[in-house]
Amino acid sequence: MSSEKEHGGGDYLAGARAALPFALATFVLGVSFGVLARSLGWGIVAPIVFSVIAFSGSAQFAVVAVLGAGGGALAAIVAAILLNSRFLPMGVAVAPFLKGGPLRRALEGQAVVDASWALASRGGGRFDREFMIGATLPQVVAWIGGTVMGVLASDVVGDVERLGLDAIFPAFFMALLVDELRGGGQTIAAALIAAALSLALIPWVPPGVPVIAACAGALLGLRGRSS
Amino acid sequence: MTTLWVAILGVALASAAIKALGPVLVGGKELPPSADAVIALLAPALLTALVVSETFGEDGHLVLDERAVGVGVAALALALRAPVLLAVALAALTTALLRAFG
């Protein structure tokens, strides 16, 4: 009865429903982002604007980490770019399944976030465009809503260290990392090199730089998958 | 304050550009396999560095405190296939309890 193709609205809805557990996690992370941003003296408006226009948990955590440790804007931006560079191959992978001209494709590409991308994967390199976009929407709402709540409730929440909230960010990154490492092989070697590099550099270079330098671990990919 | 807004706008623009790049430019074409292989390893390398620096880094020093134990508990939970939310909650709870009673 709908004028859309056979699977139009239904897949958006199915995607949104599948993403609800992730949206809950995103909300909690959003709250802690808001609380931590306030504790760094970011005020009320800046963290909320950040979550609305960037909508990138990992990049925003990275900015908190770099600026919070006394690093500059450039180091924060570079760290966020390098961290979000994973969206490049993800975007390439979904590209054939997006619709319209360059502008619309660029807009649809914004729906690529880790959980949605993974949920929309149909194997064999195929992706469900409607499912992915549908899955991203509740996560956007949860991320922004969580940030607002965290920023406003930070007086109630108080000292983030007392509540152990500063452990949330590395634990969240750890969760993403564990998923990556299940790929095995070169992934684990690259992670080990990155761990060694960042541990060795932290005492000697400005905050933020160890994270960027650790990317050298990815150059392992140049050795190819031969041997 | 300026530093913060430069970072916010820069990160927002860069994130949008990165996400747009694949769908707009690469479309059906393929990247050289070597570029593909490096990009594929960027995420694990970066995530590792972030875990390390946010677990052990503090103002340019290496520290080993309650936070590291909390993250360790999360790692253990994840290795046992616990959901992300539970692992993250365990990290915060462990860290908070150690700070309160440690």
PDB file of C-alpha atoms in Angstrom, chain A residues 25 42 46 50 53 61 63 65 73 77 80-85 87-89 92 95 98 102 105-106 109-110 112-113 161-164 166-171 173-177 180 182 187 191 194-195 198-199 202-203 211 214-215 218 221-222, chain B residues 1 3-12 14-16 18-24 26-27 33-34 37-39 41-55 60-62 67 71 74-75 78 81 84-85 88 91-92 95-96 99:
ATOM      1  CA  ALA A  25      24.322   2.328  26.549  1.00  0.00           C
ATOM      2  CA  TRP A  42      33.156  23.478  29.532  1.00  0.00           C
ATOM      3  CA  ALA A  46      29.433  23.767  24.601  1.00  0.00           C
ATOM      4  CA  PHE A  50      29.304  19.353  20.587  1.00  0.00           C
ATOM      5  CA  ILE A  53      26.916  18.745  15.665  1.00  0.00           C
ATOM      6  CA  PHE A  61      35.794  11.295  24.552  1.00  0.00           C
ATOM      7  CA  VAL A  63      38.706  15.516  22.895  1.00  0.00           C
ATOM      8  CA  ALA A  65      40.994  13.232  27.161  1.00  0.00           C
ATOM      9  CA  ALA A  73      42.887  22.117  20.007  1.00  0.00           C
ATOM     10  CA  ILE A  77      41.213  17.465  16.413  1.00  0.00           C
ATOM     11  CA  ALA A  80      39.541  12.690  16.815  1.00  0.00           C
ATOM     12  CA  ILE A  81      40.214  12.511  13.052  1.00  0.00           C
ATOM     13  CA  LEU A  82      42.528   9.547  13.447  1.00  0.00           C
ATOM     14  CA  LEU A  83      40.064   7.843  15.753  1.00  0.00           C
ATOM     15  CA  ASN A  84      37.154   8.443  13.377  1.00  0.00           C
ATOM     16  CA  SER A  85      39.160   7.360  10.359  1.00  0.00           C
ATOM     17  CA  PHE A  87      34.358   5.531   9.372  1.00  0.00           C
ATOM     18  CA  LEU A  88      36.198   5.846   6.065  1.00  0.00           C
ATOM     19  CA  PRO A  89      36.345   2.114   5.280  1.00  0.00           C
ATOM     20  CA  VAL A  92      33.234   2.786   1.515  1.00  0.00           C
ATOM     21  CA  ALA A  95      28.491   3.307  -0.343  1.00  0.00           C
ATOM     22  CA  LEU A  98      23.120   4.455  -0.392  1.00  0.00           C
ATOM     23  CA  PRO A 102      26.649  13.308  -3.982  1.00  0.00           C
ATOM     24  CA  ARG A 105      24.934  10.273  -0.276  1.00  0.00           C
ATOM     25  CA  ALA A 106      27.084  12.514   1.928  1.00  0.00           C
ATOM     26  CA  GLY A 109      26.810   8.576   5.131  1.00  0.00           C
ATOM     27  CA  GLN A 110      26.380  10.492   8.398  1.00  0.00           C
ATOM     28  CA  VAL A 112      27.314   5.398   9.809  1.00  0.00           C
ATOM     29  CA  VAL A 113      28.075   4.727  13.484  1.00  0.00           C
ATOM     30  CA  GLU A 161      36.175  10.485  40.158  1.00  0.00           C
ATOM     31  CA  ARG A 162      34.374   9.545  43.366  1.00  0.00           C
ATOM     32  CA  LEU A 163      31.772   7.722  41.265  1.00  0.00           C
ATOM     33  CA  GLY A 164      34.403   6.067  39.113  1.00  0.00           C
ATOM     34  CA  ASP A 166      36.463   8.388  34.662  1.00  0.00           C
ATOM     35  CA  ALA A 167      36.783   4.603  34.213  1.00  0.00           C
ATOM     36  CA  ILE A 168      33.796   4.570  31.853  1.00  0.00           C
ATOM     37  CA  PHE A 169      35.671   5.991  28.875  1.00  0.00           C
ATOM     38  CA  PRO A 170      38.603   3.574  28.790  1.00  0.00           C
ATOM     39  CA  ALA A 171      36.166   0.728  29.512  1.00  0.00           C
ATOM     40  CA  PHE A 173      37.057   1.954  24.267  1.00  0.00           C
ATOM     41  CA  MET A 174      38.084  -1.442  25.617  1.00  0.00           C
ATOM     42  CA  ALA A 175      34.707  -2.834  24.527  1.00  0.00           C
ATOM     43  CA  LEU A 176      35.179  -1.541  20.976  1.00  0.00           C
ATOM     44  CA  LEU A 177      38.747  -2.836  21.010  1.00  0.00           C
ATOM     45  CA  GLU A 180      38.209  -5.434  16.806  1.00  0.00           C
ATOM     46  CA  ARG A 182      38.266 -10.857  17.548  1.00  0.00           C
ATOM     47  CA  THR A 187      44.882  -6.736  14.398  1.00  0.00           C
ATOM     48  CA  ALA A 191      47.256  -3.298  19.003  1.00  0.00           C
ATOM     49  CA  ALA A 194      50.174   0.695  19.730  1.00  0.00           C
ATOM     50  CA  ALA A 195      50.108  -0.266  23.415  1.00  0.00           C
ATOM     51  CA  SER A 198      51.735   4.839  23.894  1.00  0.00           C
ATOM     52  CA  LEU A 199      53.079   3.462  27.197  1.00  0.00           C
ATOM     53  CA  ILE A 202      53.167   9.113  27.713  1.00  0.00           C
ATOM     54  CA  PRO A 203      55.870  10.381  30.138  1.00  0.00           C
ATOM     55  CA  VAL A 211      47.539   8.407  20.741  1.00  0.00           C
ATOM     56  CA  ALA A 214      50.393   4.818  18.165  1.00  0.00           C
ATOM     57  CA  CYS A 215      48.824   4.843  14.681  1.00  0.00           C
ATOM     58  CA  ALA A 218      48.559   0.337  11.612  1.00  0.00           C
ATOM     59  CA  GLY A 221      49.101  -3.415   7.103  1.00  0.00           C
ATOM     60  CA  LEU A 222      51.693  -2.454   4.465  1.00  0.00           C
TER      61      LEU A 222
ATOM     62  CA  MET B   1      37.433  28.744  25.919  1.00  0.00           C
ATOM     63  CA  THR B   3      40.536  26.287  22.316  1.00  0.00           C
ATOM     64  CA  LEU B   4      37.406  24.359  23.233  1.00  0.00           C
ATOM     65  CA  TRP B   5      35.254  25.859  20.453  1.00  0.00           C
ATOM     66  CA  VAL B   6      37.980  25.401  17.841  1.00  0.00           C
ATOM     67  CA  ALA B   7      38.202  21.765  18.887  1.00  0.00           C
ATOM     68  CA  ILE B   8      34.404  21.330  18.830  1.00  0.00           C
ATOM     69  CA  LEU B   9      33.920  22.863  15.366  1.00  0.00           C
ATOM     70  CA  GLY B  10      37.011  21.175  13.959  1.00  0.00           C
ATOM     71  CA  VAL B  11      35.972  17.739  15.194  1.00  0.00           C
ATOM     72  CA  ALA B  12      32.378  18.189  13.964  1.00  0.00           C
ATOM     73  CA  ALA B  14      36.145  16.554  10.252  1.00  0.00           C
ATOM     74  CA  SER B  15      33.759  13.807  11.394  1.00  0.00           C
ATOM     75  CA  ALA B  16      31.140  14.828   8.835  1.00  0.00           C
ATOM     76  CA  ILE B  18      35.185  11.541   6.954  1.00  0.00           C
ATOM     77  CA  LYS B  19      31.726   9.973   6.918  1.00  0.00           C
ATOM     78  CA  ALA B  20      30.832  11.688   3.629  1.00  0.00           C
ATOM     79  CA  LEU B  21      34.064  10.776   1.845  1.00  0.00           C
ATOM     80  CA  GLY B  22      33.419   7.088   1.225  1.00  0.00           C
ATOM     81  CA  PRO B  23      29.827   7.404  -0.021  1.00  0.00           C
ATOM     82  CA  VAL B  24      30.616  10.433  -2.255  1.00  0.00           C
ATOM     83  CA  VAL B  26      34.787   6.008  -3.507  1.00  0.00           C
ATOM     84  CA  GLY B  27      31.305   4.856  -4.492  1.00  0.00           C
ATOM     85  CA  PRO B  33      44.710  -3.097  -1.104  1.00  0.00           C
ATOM     86  CA  SER B  34      47.632  -1.643   0.882  1.00  0.00           C
ATOM     87  CA  ALA B  37      44.932  -2.889   5.006  1.00  0.00           C
ATOM     88  CA  VAL B  38      46.357   0.143   6.845  1.00  0.00           C
ATOM     89  CA  ILE B  39      42.925   1.716   7.353  1.00  0.00           C
ATOM     90  CA  LEU B  41      44.320  -1.576  11.385  1.00  0.00           C
ATOM     91  CA  LEU B  42      43.863   2.082  12.380  1.00  0.00           C
ATOM     92  CA  ALA B  43      40.864   1.414  14.617  1.00  0.00           C
ATOM     93  CA  PRO B  44      42.495  -1.264  16.800  1.00  0.00           C
ATOM     94  CA  ALA B  45      45.720   0.756  17.052  1.00  0.00           C
ATOM     95  CA  LEU B  46      43.862   3.917  18.065  1.00  0.00           C
ATOM     96  CA  LEU B  47      41.514   2.204  20.470  1.00  0.00           C
ATOM     97  CA  THR B  48      44.465   0.531  22.178  1.00  0.00           C
ATOM     98  CA  ALA B  49      46.247   3.858  22.540  1.00  0.00           C
ATOM     99  CA  LEU B  50      43.120   5.450  23.998  1.00  0.00           C
ATOM    100  CA  VAL B  51      42.618   2.624  26.471  1.00  0.00           C
ATOM    101  CA  VAL B  52      46.258   2.874  27.551  1.00  0.00           C
ATOM    102  CA  SER B  53      46.366   6.660  27.862  1.00  0.00           C
ATOM    103  CA  GLU B  54      43.015   6.937  29.648  1.00  0.00           C
ATOM    104  CA  THR B  55      43.804   4.067  31.986  1.00  0.00           C
ATOM    105  CA  GLY B  60      51.878  13.358  31.261  1.00  0.00           C
ATOM    106  CA  HIS B  61      52.673  10.711  33.878  1.00  0.00           C
ATOM    107  CA  LEU B  62      52.054   7.006  34.057  1.00  0.00           C
ATOM    108  CA  ARG B  67      40.844   3.283  37.637  1.00  0.00           C
ATOM    109  CA  VAL B  71      39.213  -1.098  33.507  1.00  0.00           C
ATOM    110  CA  ALA B  74      35.772  -4.512  32.452  1.00  0.00           C
ATOM    111  CA  ALA B  75      38.314  -6.272  30.232  1.00  0.00           C
ATOM    112  CA  LEU B  78      34.269  -8.461  28.055  1.00  0.00           C
ATOM    113  CA  ARG B  81      31.353 -12.000  26.620  1.00  0.00           C
ATOM    114  CA  VAL B  84      29.137  -3.649  26.826  1.00  0.00           C
ATOM    115  CA  LEU B  85      26.834  -1.823  29.241  1.00  0.00           C
ATOM    116  CA  VAL B  88      31.293  -0.368  31.539  1.00  0.00           C
ATOM    117  CA  ALA B  91      34.438  -0.563  35.591  1.00  0.00           C
ATOM    118  CA  ALA B  92      32.817   2.462  37.228  1.00  0.00           C
ATOM    119  CA  THR B  95      36.717   2.076  40.662  1.00  0.00           C
ATOM    120  CA  ALA B  96      34.219   3.859  42.916  1.00  0.00           C
ATOM    121  CA  ARG B  99      38.208   4.712  46.083  1.00  0.00           C
TER     122      ARG B  99
END
